[in-house]
Amino acid sequence: MYNSLRRRGGSKRPAATHARQGAADSHEGSYRDFLGRHASECAEAARGTRRERTEFASRLLERTADSRNLRLAIDHLIREGGNAPGPNGLQLADLDGPERWSLARAYGEAIRAGIYRPGPHRTTVIPKTSGWGTRMLSIQDVEDRVVQRGIVQLLQPFIDPMFAETSYGYRPGRAREHALAAVETLARSSGQWHWILEDVKDSFDQVPHRRLLDSLERLTPSSGFLTLIETVIRNDTGMGLRQGGSLSPLLLNVYLDGHLDRPWKKVHPDVPLVRVADDLLLLCQDRAQSLLTRDALVRRLRSAGMPLRGTPETSIANLAAGESAIWLGYSLTKGKDGLKPRLAESAWRSLEGHLRHTHDGPNAPIHAVETINGWGDQFGPCYPYRDVPRVHAKIAAIARTFAFEEIPSRHDVRTRWERAYATTGRDPTGRR
């Protein structure tokens, strides 16, 4: 079924492969063991010398093309809901086991030969998670999503440990509640309660490809692998990452880590910057420092080609004086024992937007319950400061707007929210 890839076009020049195989490349055990072995080698490489990391990076292209890796990518997309058809109408769930292996082998061969090219994509508009506005989502053919997922599975465990400790978005085990715990720890230990709360405007659209690839090359010095990523992200402008593919969030982190997180810490060690994707929070001692710091942030991001959305009047809050800070859907105030997070209005707009999007998709009632549960899990830190019956009533009212009558019960909401709160006592670094 997948023995021809002519529609992808491109050169037939063979891509470079690595000279030495590692443990993940052995064919022992089940194909499902492939990524576990790779992750173990990533951890070992991270502790090695620069030469050893460079040698390990040279294996990434061949491992991306490995049929086991691409088959695991297919399994992931089917399991996690990445099965919606693209322009060619194919759904992965329509393929039986042998056809899935056939697809994996065919695209692996195309990657090795250097002839893989992404197909066309279609676009749709979905609500932003902030609750304000919409964003353009690119829906690619499922084959191209398989390739992107295959890259992420191998690249993320290798480079994620190299990212700054204070970045949390799009990283395994580092969600918004962990960022909130880290901010509270920093504020309480330093007494820095003048905060700058900003976000990068249209961040995915602003990423310049050449500078991104330069940043990635410093982390993964492998020409063949970088050529594959350049092929995946290429467009007519040389700017922007398509939202909708699993690779774009990881590449945004690569760019902002190299052009914001690490340079900022080096130049401004006394002003911590916590980043969740493109949402930023900086901690200062007073308003004068806040104004100077925000100017420095504007200059730093301008040099990276990325504008901020806010203004000094809207983005600075003094929590020590009783002001509230709106960040990541939380409304944050300073209490006697630390932060008091409550649900911000943007959190409710986000829920409404996601339920509206769910209403237009397949299996809407089932996905509506999943959406509500996932939304509640994100706001576990708010549990002690919110009236659960009122929260449930508001959830029900929003759900009824879209004709969703079957929603989690009040008891389910309370239990799930309480459980989510219980997991937020520490950030991933193990600190209170």
mmCIF file with all atom_site columns, C-alpha atoms in Angstrom, residues 269-353:
data_model
loop_
_atom_site.group_PDB
_atom_site.id
_atom_site.type_symbol
_atom_site.label_atom_id
_atom_site.label_alt_id
_atom_site.label_comp_id
_atom_site.label_asym_id
_atom_site.label_entity_id
_atom_site.label_seq_id
_atom_site.pdbx_PDB_ins_code
_atom_site.Cartn_x
_atom_site.Cartn_y
_atom_site.Cartn_z
_atom_site.occupancy
_atom_site.B_iso_or_equiv
_atom_site.pdbx_formal_charge
_atom_site.auth_seq_id
_atom_site.auth_comp_id
_atom_site.auth_asym_id
_atom_site.auth_atom_id
_atom_site.pdbx_PDB_model_num
ATOM 1  C CA . PRO A 1 269 ? 20.732  36.666 37.306 1.00 0.00 ? 269 PRO A CA 1
ATOM 2  C CA . ASP A 1 270 ? 18.915  38.751 39.946 1.00 0.00 ? 270 ASP A CA 1
ATOM 3  C CA . VAL A 1 271 ? 15.595  38.759 38.022 1.00 0.00 ? 271 VAL A CA 1
ATOM 4  C CA . PRO A 1 272 ? 14.219  35.214 37.622 1.00 0.00 ? 272 PRO A CA 1
ATOM 5  C CA . LEU A 1 273 ? 12.270  34.532 34.431 1.00 0.00 ? 273 LEU A CA 1
ATOM 6  C CA . VAL A 1 274 ? 9.763   31.669 34.434 1.00 0.00 ? 274 VAL A CA 1
ATOM 7  C CA . ARG A 1 275 ? 8.398   30.676 31.028 1.00 0.00 ? 275 ARG A CA 1
ATOM 8  C CA . VAL A 1 276 ? 5.468   28.430 30.136 1.00 0.00 ? 276 VAL A CA 1
ATOM 9  C CA . ALA A 1 277 ? 5.607   28.187 26.337 1.00 0.00 ? 277 ALA A CA 1
ATOM 10 C CA . ASP A 1 278 ? 5.168   31.859 25.347 1.00 0.00 ? 278 ASP A CA 1
ATOM 11 C CA . ASP A 1 279 ? 3.753   33.047 28.696 1.00 0.00 ? 279 ASP A CA 1
ATOM 12 C CA . LEU A 1 280 ? 6.358   34.855 30.776 1.00 0.00 ? 280 LEU A CA 1
ATOM 13 C CA . LEU A 1 281 ? 6.623   35.856 34.447 1.00 0.00 ? 281 LEU A CA 1
ATOM 14 C CA . LEU A 1 282 ? 9.552   37.843 35.838 1.00 0.00 ? 282 LEU A CA 1
ATOM 15 C CA . LEU A 1 283 ? 10.071  38.610 39.538 1.00 0.00 ? 283 LEU A CA 1
ATOM 16 C CA . CYS A 1 284 ? 11.368  42.020 40.644 1.00 0.00 ? 284 CYS A CA 1
ATOM 17 C CA . GLN A 1 285 ? 11.961  43.880 43.915 1.00 0.00 ? 285 GLN A CA 1
ATOM 18 C CA . ASP A 1 286 ? 10.059  47.104 43.194 1.00 0.00 ? 286 ASP A CA 1
ATOM 19 C CA . ARG A 1 287 ? 8.308   49.055 40.480 1.00 0.00 ? 287 ARG A CA 1
ATOM 20 C CA . ALA A 1 288 ? 11.426  50.887 39.349 1.00 0.00 ? 288 ALA A CA 1
ATOM 21 C CA . GLN A 1 289 ? 13.193  47.589 38.723 1.00 0.00 ? 289 GLN A CA 1
ATOM 22 C CA . SER A 1 290 ? 10.054  46.236 37.037 1.00 0.00 ? 290 SER A CA 1
ATOM 23 C CA . LEU A 1 291 ? 9.994   49.085 34.511 1.00 0.00 ? 291 LEU A CA 1
ATOM 24 C CA . LEU A 1 292 ? 13.692  48.749 33.720 1.00 0.00 ? 292 LEU A CA 1
ATOM 25 C CA . THR A 1 293 ? 13.377  44.972 33.480 1.00 0.00 ? 293 THR A CA 1
ATOM 26 C CA . ARG A 1 294 ? 10.439  45.138 31.124 1.00 0.00 ? 294 ARG A CA 1
ATOM 27 C CA . ASP A 1 295 ? 12.380  47.482 28.824 1.00 0.00 ? 295 ASP A CA 1
ATOM 28 C CA . ALA A 1 296 ? 15.254  44.985 28.832 1.00 0.00 ? 296 ALA A CA 1
ATOM 29 C CA . LEU A 1 297 ? 12.806  42.161 28.044 1.00 0.00 ? 297 LEU A CA 1
ATOM 30 C CA . VAL A 1 298 ? 11.390  44.112 25.097 1.00 0.00 ? 298 VAL A CA 1
ATOM 31 C CA . ARG A 1 299 ? 14.895  44.642 23.712 1.00 0.00 ? 299 ARG A CA 1
ATOM 32 C CA . ARG A 1 300 ? 15.866  41.011 24.209 1.00 0.00 ? 300 ARG A CA 1
ATOM 33 C CA . LEU A 1 301 ? 12.788  39.692 22.404 1.00 0.00 ? 301 LEU A CA 1
ATOM 34 C CA . ARG A 1 302 ? 12.991  42.336 19.689 1.00 0.00 ? 302 ARG A CA 1
ATOM 35 C CA . SER A 1 303 ? 16.471  41.036 18.874 1.00 0.00 ? 303 SER A CA 1
ATOM 36 C CA . ALA A 1 304 ? 14.905  37.570 18.558 1.00 0.00 ? 304 ALA A CA 1
ATOM 37 C CA . GLY A 1 305 ? 12.176  38.920 16.261 1.00 0.00 ? 305 GLY A CA 1
ATOM 38 C CA . MET A 1 306 ? 9.398   38.466 18.808 1.00 0.00 ? 306 MET A CA 1
ATOM 39 C CA . PRO A 1 307 ? 7.102   41.252 20.081 1.00 0.00 ? 307 PRO A CA 1
ATOM 40 C CA . LEU A 1 308 ? 5.355   41.328 23.438 1.00 0.00 ? 308 LEU A CA 1
ATOM 41 C CA . ARG A 1 309 ? 1.603   41.658 23.671 1.00 0.00 ? 309 ARG A CA 1
ATOM 42 C CA . GLY A 1 310 ? 1.176   43.895 26.729 1.00 0.00 ? 310 GLY A CA 1
ATOM 43 C CA . THR A 1 311 ? 2.192   47.344 27.966 1.00 0.00 ? 311 THR A CA 1
ATOM 44 C CA . PRO A 1 312 ? 3.878   48.544 31.191 1.00 0.00 ? 312 PRO A CA 1
ATOM 45 C CA . GLU A 1 313 ? 0.438   49.602 32.455 1.00 0.00 ? 313 GLU A CA 1
ATOM 46 C CA . THR A 1 314 ? -1.137  46.185 31.903 1.00 0.00 ? 314 THR A CA 1
ATOM 47 C CA . SER A 1 315 ? 1.736   43.795 32.597 1.00 0.00 ? 315 SER A CA 1
ATOM 48 C CA . ILE A 1 316 ? 3.148   44.844 35.994 1.00 0.00 ? 316 ILE A CA 1
ATOM 49 C CA . ALA A 1 317 ? 1.525   43.856 39.287 1.00 0.00 ? 317 ALA A CA 1
ATOM 50 C CA . ASN A 1 318 ? 2.579   44.476 42.906 1.00 0.00 ? 318 ASN A CA 1
ATOM 51 C CA . LEU A 1 319 ? 1.276   41.502 44.848 1.00 0.00 ? 319 LEU A CA 1
ATOM 52 C CA . ALA A 1 320 ? 2.779   42.817 48.102 1.00 0.00 ? 320 ALA A CA 1
ATOM 53 C CA . ALA A 1 321 ? 0.350   45.749 47.885 1.00 0.00 ? 321 ALA A CA 1
ATOM 54 C CA . GLY A 1 322 ? -2.666  43.486 47.400 1.00 0.00 ? 322 GLY A CA 1
ATOM 55 C CA . GLU A 1 323 ? -2.827  43.603 43.616 1.00 0.00 ? 323 GLU A CA 1
ATOM 56 C CA . SER A 1 324 ? -3.717  40.450 41.698 1.00 0.00 ? 324 SER A CA 1
ATOM 57 C CA . ALA A 1 325 ? -1.769  38.916 38.847 1.00 0.00 ? 325 ALA A CA 1
ATOM 58 C CA . ILE A 1 326 ? -3.476  37.074 35.988 1.00 0.00 ? 326 ILE A CA 1
ATOM 59 C CA . TRP A 1 327 ? -1.266  34.302 34.595 1.00 0.00 ? 327 TRP A CA 1
ATOM 60 C CA . LEU A 1 328 ? -1.986  30.971 32.877 1.00 0.00 ? 328 LEU A CA 1
ATOM 61 C CA . GLY A 1 329 ? -5.679  31.166 33.765 1.00 0.00 ? 329 GLY A CA 1
ATOM 62 C CA . TYR A 1 330 ? -4.954  31.796 37.451 1.00 0.00 ? 330 TYR A CA 1
ATOM 63 C CA . SER A 1 331 ? -5.857  34.939 39.357 1.00 0.00 ? 331 SER A CA 1
ATOM 64 C CA . LEU A 1 332 ? -3.019  35.153 41.897 1.00 0.00 ? 332 LEU A CA 1
ATOM 65 C CA . THR A 1 333 ? -2.922  37.141 45.134 1.00 0.00 ? 333 THR A CA 1
ATOM 66 C CA . LYS A 1 334 ? -0.436  37.083 48.010 1.00 0.00 ? 334 LYS A CA 1
ATOM 67 C CA . GLY A 1 335 ? -1.690  35.600 51.255 1.00 0.00 ? 335 GLY A CA 1
ATOM 68 C CA . LYS A 1 336 ? -0.074  35.288 54.641 1.00 0.00 ? 336 LYS A CA 1
ATOM 69 C CA . ASP A 1 337 ? 1.150   31.777 53.836 1.00 0.00 ? 337 ASP A CA 1
ATOM 70 C CA . GLY A 1 338 ? 1.960   32.263 50.167 1.00 0.00 ? 338 GLY A CA 1
ATOM 71 C CA . LEU A 1 339 ? 0.021   32.479 46.925 1.00 0.00 ? 339 LEU A CA 1
ATOM 72 C CA . LYS A 1 340 ? -3.732  32.162 46.705 1.00 0.00 ? 340 LYS A CA 1
ATOM 73 C CA . PRO A 1 341 ? -4.587  30.968 43.184 1.00 0.00 ? 341 PRO A CA 1
ATOM 74 C CA . ARG A 1 342 ? -8.171  31.314 41.975 1.00 0.00 ? 342 ARG A CA 1
ATOM 75 C CA . LEU A 1 343 ? -9.802  30.739 38.620 1.00 0.00 ? 343 LEU A CA 1
ATOM 76 C CA . ALA A 1 344 ? -9.401  33.771 36.384 1.00 0.00 ? 344 ALA A CA 1
ATOM 77 C CA . GLU A 1 345 ? -12.064 34.742 33.885 1.00 0.00 ? 345 GLU A CA 1
ATOM 78 C CA . SER A 1 346 ? -9.673  33.654 31.142 1.00 0.00 ? 346 SER A CA 1
ATOM 79 C CA . ALA A 1 347 ? -9.884  30.092 32.503 1.00 0.00 ? 347 ALA A CA 1
ATOM 80 C CA . TRP A 1 348 ? -13.637 30.083 31.942 1.00 0.00 ? 348 TRP A CA 1
ATOM 81 C CA . ARG A 1 349 ? -13.232 31.551 28.457 1.00 0.00 ? 349 ARG A CA 1
ATOM 82 C CA . SER A 1 350 ? -10.748 28.796 27.709 1.00 0.00 ? 350 SER A CA 1
ATOM 83 C CA . LEU A 1 351 ? -13.208 26.100 28.805 1.00 0.00 ? 351 LEU A CA 1
ATOM 84 C CA . GLU A 1 352 ? -15.955 27.679 26.724 1.00 0.00 ? 352 GLU A CA 1
ATOM 85 C CA . GLY A 1 353 ? -13.727 27.872 23.670 1.00 0.00 ? 353 GLY A CA 1
#
